[in-house]
Short mmCIF file of C-alpha atoms and ligand atoms in Angstrom, two decimals:
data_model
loop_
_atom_site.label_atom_id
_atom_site.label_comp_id
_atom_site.label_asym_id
_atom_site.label_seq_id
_atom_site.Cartn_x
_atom_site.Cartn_y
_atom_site.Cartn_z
CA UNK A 8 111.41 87.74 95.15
CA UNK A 9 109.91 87.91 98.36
CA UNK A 10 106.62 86.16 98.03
CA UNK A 11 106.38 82.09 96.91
CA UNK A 12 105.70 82.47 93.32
CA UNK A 13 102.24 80.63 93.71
CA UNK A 14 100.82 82.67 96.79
CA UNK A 15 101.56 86.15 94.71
CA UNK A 16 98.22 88.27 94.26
CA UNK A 17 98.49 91.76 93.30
CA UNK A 18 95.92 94.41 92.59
CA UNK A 19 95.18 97.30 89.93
CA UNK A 20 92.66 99.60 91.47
CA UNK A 21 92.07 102.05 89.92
CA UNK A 22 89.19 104.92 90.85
CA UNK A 23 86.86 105.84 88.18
CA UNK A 24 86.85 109.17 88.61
CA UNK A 25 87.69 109.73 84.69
CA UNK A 26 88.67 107.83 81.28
CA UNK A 27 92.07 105.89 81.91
CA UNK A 28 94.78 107.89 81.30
CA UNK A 29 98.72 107.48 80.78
CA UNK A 30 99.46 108.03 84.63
CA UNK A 31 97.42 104.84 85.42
CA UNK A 32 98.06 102.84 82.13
CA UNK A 33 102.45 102.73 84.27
CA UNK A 34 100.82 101.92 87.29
CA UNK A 35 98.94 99.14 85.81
CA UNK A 36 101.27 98.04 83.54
CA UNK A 37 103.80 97.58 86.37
CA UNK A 38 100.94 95.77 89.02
CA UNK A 39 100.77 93.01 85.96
CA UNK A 40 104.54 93.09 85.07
CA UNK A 41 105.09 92.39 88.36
CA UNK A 42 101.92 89.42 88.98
CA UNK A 43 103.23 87.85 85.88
CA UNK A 44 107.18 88.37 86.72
CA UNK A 45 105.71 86.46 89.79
CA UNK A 46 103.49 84.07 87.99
CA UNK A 47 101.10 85.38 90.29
CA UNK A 48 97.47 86.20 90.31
CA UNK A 49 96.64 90.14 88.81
CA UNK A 50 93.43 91.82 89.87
CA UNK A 51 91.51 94.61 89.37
CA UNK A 52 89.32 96.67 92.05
CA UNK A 53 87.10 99.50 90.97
CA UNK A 54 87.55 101.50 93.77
CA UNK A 55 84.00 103.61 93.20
CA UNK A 56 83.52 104.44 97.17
CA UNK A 57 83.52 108.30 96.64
CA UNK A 58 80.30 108.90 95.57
CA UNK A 59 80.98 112.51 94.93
CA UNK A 60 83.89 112.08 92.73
CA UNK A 61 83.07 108.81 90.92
CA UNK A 62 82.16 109.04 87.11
CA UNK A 63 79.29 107.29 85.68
CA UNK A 64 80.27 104.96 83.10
CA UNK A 65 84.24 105.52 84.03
CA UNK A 66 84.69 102.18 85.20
CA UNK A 67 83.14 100.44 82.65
CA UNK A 68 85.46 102.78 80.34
CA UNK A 69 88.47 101.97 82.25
CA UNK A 70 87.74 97.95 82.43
CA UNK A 71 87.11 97.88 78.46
CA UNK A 72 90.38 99.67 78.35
CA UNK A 73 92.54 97.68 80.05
CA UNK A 74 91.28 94.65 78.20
CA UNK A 75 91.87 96.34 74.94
CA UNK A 76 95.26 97.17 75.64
CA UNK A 77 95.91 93.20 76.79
CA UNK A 78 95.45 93.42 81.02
CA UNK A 79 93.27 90.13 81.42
CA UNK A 80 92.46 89.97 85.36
CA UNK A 81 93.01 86.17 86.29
CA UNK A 82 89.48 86.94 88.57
CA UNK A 83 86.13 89.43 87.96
CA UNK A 84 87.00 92.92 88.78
CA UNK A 85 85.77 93.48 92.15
CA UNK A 86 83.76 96.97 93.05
CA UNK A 87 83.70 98.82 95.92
CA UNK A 88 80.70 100.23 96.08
CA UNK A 89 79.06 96.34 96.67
CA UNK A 90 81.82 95.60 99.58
CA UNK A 91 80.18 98.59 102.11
CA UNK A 92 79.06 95.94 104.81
CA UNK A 93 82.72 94.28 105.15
CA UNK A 94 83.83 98.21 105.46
CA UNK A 95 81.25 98.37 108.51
CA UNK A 96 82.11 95.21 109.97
CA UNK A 97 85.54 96.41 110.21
CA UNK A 98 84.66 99.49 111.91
CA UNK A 99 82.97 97.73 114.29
CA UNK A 100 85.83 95.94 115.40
CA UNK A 101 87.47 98.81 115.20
CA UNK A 102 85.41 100.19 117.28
CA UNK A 103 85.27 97.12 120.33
CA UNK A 104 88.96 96.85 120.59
CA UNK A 105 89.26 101.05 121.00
CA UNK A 106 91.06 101.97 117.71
CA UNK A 107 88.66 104.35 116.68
CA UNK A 108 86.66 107.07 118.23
CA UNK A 109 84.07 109.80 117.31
CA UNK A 110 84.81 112.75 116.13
CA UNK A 111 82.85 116.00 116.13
CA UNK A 112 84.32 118.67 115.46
CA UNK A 113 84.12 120.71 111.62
CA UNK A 114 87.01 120.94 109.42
CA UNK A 115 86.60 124.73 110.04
CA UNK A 116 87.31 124.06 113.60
CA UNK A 117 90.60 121.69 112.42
CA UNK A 118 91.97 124.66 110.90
CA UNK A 119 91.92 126.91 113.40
CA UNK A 120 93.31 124.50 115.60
CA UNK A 121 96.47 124.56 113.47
CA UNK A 122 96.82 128.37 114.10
CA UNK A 123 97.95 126.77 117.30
CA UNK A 124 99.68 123.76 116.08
CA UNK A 125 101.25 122.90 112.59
CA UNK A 126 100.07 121.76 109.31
CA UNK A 127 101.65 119.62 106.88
CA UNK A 128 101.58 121.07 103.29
CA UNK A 129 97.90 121.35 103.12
CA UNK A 130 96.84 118.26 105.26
CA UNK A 131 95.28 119.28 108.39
CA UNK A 132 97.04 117.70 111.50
CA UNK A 133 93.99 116.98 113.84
CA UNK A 134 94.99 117.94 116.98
CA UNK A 135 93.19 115.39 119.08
CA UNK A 136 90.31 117.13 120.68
CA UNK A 137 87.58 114.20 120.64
CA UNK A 138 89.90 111.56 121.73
CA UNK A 139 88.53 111.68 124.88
CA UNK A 140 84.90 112.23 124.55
CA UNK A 141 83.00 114.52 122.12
CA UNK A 142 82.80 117.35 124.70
CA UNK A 143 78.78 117.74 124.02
CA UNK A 144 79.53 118.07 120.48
CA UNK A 145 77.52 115.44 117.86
CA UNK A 146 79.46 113.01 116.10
CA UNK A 147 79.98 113.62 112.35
CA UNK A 148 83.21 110.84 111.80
CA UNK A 149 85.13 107.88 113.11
CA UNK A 150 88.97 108.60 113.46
CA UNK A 151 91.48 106.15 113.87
CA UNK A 152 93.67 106.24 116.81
CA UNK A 153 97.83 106.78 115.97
CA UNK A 154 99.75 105.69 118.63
CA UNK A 155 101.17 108.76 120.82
CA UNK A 156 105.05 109.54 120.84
CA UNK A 157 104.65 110.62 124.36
CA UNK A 158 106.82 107.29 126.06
CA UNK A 159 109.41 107.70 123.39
CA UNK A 160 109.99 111.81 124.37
CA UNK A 161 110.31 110.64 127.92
CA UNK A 162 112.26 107.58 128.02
CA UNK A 163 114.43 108.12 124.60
CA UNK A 164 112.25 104.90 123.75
CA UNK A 165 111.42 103.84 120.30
CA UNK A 166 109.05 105.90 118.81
CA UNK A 167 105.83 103.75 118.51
CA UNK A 168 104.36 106.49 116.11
CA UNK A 169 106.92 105.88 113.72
CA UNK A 170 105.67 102.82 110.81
CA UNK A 171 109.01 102.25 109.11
CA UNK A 172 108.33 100.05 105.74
CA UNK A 173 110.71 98.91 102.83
CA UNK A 174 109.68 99.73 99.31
CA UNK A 175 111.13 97.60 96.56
CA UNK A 176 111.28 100.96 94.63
CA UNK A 177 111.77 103.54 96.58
CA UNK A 178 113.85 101.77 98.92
CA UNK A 179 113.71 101.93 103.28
CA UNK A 180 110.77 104.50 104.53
CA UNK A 181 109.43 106.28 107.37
CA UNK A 182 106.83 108.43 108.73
CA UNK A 183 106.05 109.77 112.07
CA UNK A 184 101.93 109.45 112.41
CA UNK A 185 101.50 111.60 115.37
CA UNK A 186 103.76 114.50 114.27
CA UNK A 187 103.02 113.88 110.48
CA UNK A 188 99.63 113.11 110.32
CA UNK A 189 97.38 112.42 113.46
CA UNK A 190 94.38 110.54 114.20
CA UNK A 191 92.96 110.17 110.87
CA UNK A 192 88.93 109.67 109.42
CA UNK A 193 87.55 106.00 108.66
CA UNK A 194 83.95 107.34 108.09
CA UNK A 195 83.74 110.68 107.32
CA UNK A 196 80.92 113.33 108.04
CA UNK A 197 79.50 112.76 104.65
CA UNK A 198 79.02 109.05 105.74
CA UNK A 199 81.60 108.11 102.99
CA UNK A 200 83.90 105.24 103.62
CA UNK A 201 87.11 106.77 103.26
CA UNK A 202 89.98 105.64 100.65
CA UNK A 203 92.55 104.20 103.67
CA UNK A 204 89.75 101.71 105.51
CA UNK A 205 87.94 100.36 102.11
CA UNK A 206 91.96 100.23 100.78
CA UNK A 207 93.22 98.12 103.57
CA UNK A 208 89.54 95.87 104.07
CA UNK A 209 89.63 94.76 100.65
CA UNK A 210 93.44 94.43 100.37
CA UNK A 211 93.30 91.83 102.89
CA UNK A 212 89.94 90.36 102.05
CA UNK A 213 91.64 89.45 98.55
CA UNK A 214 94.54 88.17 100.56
CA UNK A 215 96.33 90.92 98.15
CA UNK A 216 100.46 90.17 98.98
CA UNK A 217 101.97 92.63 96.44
CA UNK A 218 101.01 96.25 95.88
CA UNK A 219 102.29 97.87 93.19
CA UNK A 220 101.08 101.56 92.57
CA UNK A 221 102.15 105.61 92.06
CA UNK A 222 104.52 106.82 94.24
CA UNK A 223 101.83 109.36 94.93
CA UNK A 224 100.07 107.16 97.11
CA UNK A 225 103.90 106.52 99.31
CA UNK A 226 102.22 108.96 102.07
CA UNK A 227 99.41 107.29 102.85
CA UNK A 228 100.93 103.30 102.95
CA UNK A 229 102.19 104.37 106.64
CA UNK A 230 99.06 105.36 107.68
CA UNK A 231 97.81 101.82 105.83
CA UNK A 232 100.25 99.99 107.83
CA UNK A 233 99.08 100.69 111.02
CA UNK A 234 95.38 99.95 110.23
CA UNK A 235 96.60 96.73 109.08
CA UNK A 236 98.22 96.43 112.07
CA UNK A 237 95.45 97.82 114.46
CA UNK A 238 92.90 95.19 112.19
CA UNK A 239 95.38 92.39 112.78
CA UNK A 240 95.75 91.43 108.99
CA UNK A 241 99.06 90.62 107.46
CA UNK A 242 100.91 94.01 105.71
CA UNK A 243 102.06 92.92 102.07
CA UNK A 244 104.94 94.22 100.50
CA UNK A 245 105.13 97.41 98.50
CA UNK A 246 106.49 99.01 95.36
CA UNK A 247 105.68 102.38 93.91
CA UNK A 248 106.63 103.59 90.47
CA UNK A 249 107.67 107.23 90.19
CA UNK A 250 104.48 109.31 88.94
CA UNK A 251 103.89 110.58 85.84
CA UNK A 252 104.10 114.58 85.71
CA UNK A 253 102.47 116.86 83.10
CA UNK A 254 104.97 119.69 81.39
CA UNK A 255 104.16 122.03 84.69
CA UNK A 256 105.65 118.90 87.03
CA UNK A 257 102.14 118.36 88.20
CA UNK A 258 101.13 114.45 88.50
CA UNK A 259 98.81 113.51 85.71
CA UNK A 260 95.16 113.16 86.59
CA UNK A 261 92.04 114.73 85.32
CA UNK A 262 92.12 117.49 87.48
CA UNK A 263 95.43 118.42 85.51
CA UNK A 264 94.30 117.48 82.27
CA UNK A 265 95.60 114.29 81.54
CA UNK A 266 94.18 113.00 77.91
CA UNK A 267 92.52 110.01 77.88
CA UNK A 268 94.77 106.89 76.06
CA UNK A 269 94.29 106.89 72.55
CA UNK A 270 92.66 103.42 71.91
CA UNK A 271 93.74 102.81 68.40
CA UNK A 272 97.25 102.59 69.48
CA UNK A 273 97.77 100.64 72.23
CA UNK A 274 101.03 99.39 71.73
CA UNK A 275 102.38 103.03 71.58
CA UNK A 276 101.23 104.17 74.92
CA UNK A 277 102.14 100.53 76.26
CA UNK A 278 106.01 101.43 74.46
CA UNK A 279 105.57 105.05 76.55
CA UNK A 280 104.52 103.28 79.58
CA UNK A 281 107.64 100.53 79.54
CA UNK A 282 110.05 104.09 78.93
CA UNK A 283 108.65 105.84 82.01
CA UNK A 284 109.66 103.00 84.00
CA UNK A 285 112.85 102.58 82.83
CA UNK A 286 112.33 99.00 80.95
CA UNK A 287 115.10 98.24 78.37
CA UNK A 288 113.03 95.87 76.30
CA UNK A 289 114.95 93.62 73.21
CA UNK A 290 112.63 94.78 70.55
CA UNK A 291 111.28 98.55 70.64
CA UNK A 292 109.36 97.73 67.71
CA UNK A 293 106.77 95.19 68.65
CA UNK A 294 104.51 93.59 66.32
CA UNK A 295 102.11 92.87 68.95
CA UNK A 296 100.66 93.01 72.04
CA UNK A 297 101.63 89.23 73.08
CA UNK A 298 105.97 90.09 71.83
CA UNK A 299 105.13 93.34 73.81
CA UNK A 300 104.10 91.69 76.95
CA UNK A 301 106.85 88.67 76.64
CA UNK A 302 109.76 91.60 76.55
CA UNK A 303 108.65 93.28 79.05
CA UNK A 304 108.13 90.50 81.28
CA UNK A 305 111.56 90.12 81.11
CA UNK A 306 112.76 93.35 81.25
CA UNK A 307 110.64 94.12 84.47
CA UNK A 308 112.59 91.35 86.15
CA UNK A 309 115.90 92.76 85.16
CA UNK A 310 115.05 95.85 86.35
CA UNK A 311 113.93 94.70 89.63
CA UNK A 312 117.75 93.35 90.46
CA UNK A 313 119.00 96.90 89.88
CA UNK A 314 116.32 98.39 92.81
CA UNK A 315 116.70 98.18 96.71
CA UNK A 316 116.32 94.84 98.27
N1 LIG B 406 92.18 104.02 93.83
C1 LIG B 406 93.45 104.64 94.06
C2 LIG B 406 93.77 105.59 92.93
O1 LIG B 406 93.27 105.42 91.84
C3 LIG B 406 94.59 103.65 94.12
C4 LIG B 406 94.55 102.86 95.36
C5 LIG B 406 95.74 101.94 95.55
O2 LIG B 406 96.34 101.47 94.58
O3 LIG B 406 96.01 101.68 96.71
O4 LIG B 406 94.53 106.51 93.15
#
């Protein structure tokens, strides 16, 4: 355990973009397995910043939910879309120490930019043109600087664009931002907050030390790293529990038709959830949620001895 037991705070945050489903019931269940394998604090953050895709009445769905199927946050849930001035604030400081920079050009004008240069599966690399100056053009977004690999091609140096992490799941990581990503948006055009500032501001304004979530969201913890780093807050630790896939090895979400749980049996999807993640509990027949939750307590933490340091 990396983390005194009593400093451990941990997050579930999920987006309401739809009912809760069984792809977020294993990444909550494993956020609390692992708060209460901790005896730490477990939280939960409606992360509602994306106006456009947000549901209404979703995350008062998804909170109901999660109570009804035994998650008790130890604080209120906390909501994004009432956190928008600390998401500012940050930007600003982004902004005086030289992180960040406008951007203007269009995603049309991204793309065919990449005609020149390369694209990762269907992420557009940006390819740098505002970084120095907007070249007459009118902002539309913020991006964040990633450091340049040019010193490491010349001297053989260390590669400062390469955020190297340990996840207690997946075990040692790495990703090159400048070749795999580039300088990516904090504010985009839409004036929407993006997912990886509000993700990393709130994170460390909850003094979160444990993140436990879908592997899905491996890619983007480099790219959190560095704004943790660029923000001077402390990185916490990460773990991320293989996704759940539908039968056409797509991850489960509503844009691939996940169902939403089936209320009047929690303890079945709860049983389902505890398989996916590999959890040998004592008793595969519990008679309630409380027995449930005990087993699996203890299962989690033998589990976690079998994973990477
Ligand atoms: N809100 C994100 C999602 O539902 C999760 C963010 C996170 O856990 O970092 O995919």
């Amino acid at each position: 355990m990396s983390a005194p037991a009593s400093r451990y705070r941990g997050r579930f945050a999920p987006s309401p973009t739809g009912p809760l489903h069984f792809g977020s019931l294993v990444s909550a269940l494993a956020s609390w397995l692992d708060a209460r394998a901790h005896d730490g604090a477990w939280l939960v953050r409606v992360e509602d910043i994306d106006g456009p895709r947000t549901v209404p009445g979703a995350a008062q769905d998804i909170l109901a939910t999660l109570e009804h199927f035994g998650f008790h946050a130890d604080e209120p849930p906390v909501w994004q879309s009432a956190r928008i001035g600390l998401y500012r604030e940050a930007l600003d400081a982004l902004i005086a120490s030289g992180h960040v920079y406008p951007c203007g050009c269009t995603r049309k004008e991204i793309a065919d930019s990449q005609l020149h240069a390369h694209r990762r599966n269907t992420t557009l690399i940006y390819p740098g043109t505002c970084r120095d100056g907007l070249h007459g053009k009118t902002a539309r977004a913020w991006r964040l600087r990633v450091p340049d690999d040019l010193a490491h091609a010349a001297q053989g140096a260390d590669n400062p664009a390469l955020i190297r992490f340990d996840d207690r799941w997946q075990g040692p990581q790495q990703q090159d931002l400048a070749n795999e990503v580039g300088d990516f948006v904090l504010l985009r055009a839409d004036g929407q907050w993006a997912y990886q500032l509000a993700v990393v501001v709130d994170d460390a304004a909850q003094d979160i030390t444990h993140i436990v979530r879908g592997a899905d969201l491996l890619d983007s913890t480099a790219r959190q790293i560095w704004l943790q780093q660029c923000l001077n807050v402390p990185t916490p630790t990460y773990l991320h529990v293989p996704v759940v896939t539908n039968a056409e090895g797509e991850k489960l979400s509503k844009q691939t038709g996940a169902q939403p749980l089936d209320a009047s049996r929690p303890l079945d999807a709860l049983l389902a959830a505890a398989k996916h993640l590999g959890l040998d509990l004592r008793d595969p027949t519990p008679a309630s949620l409380v027995a449930f939750q005990a087993d699996a307590i203890e299962a989690w933490k033998r589990r976690l001895t079998h994973l990477p340091a």
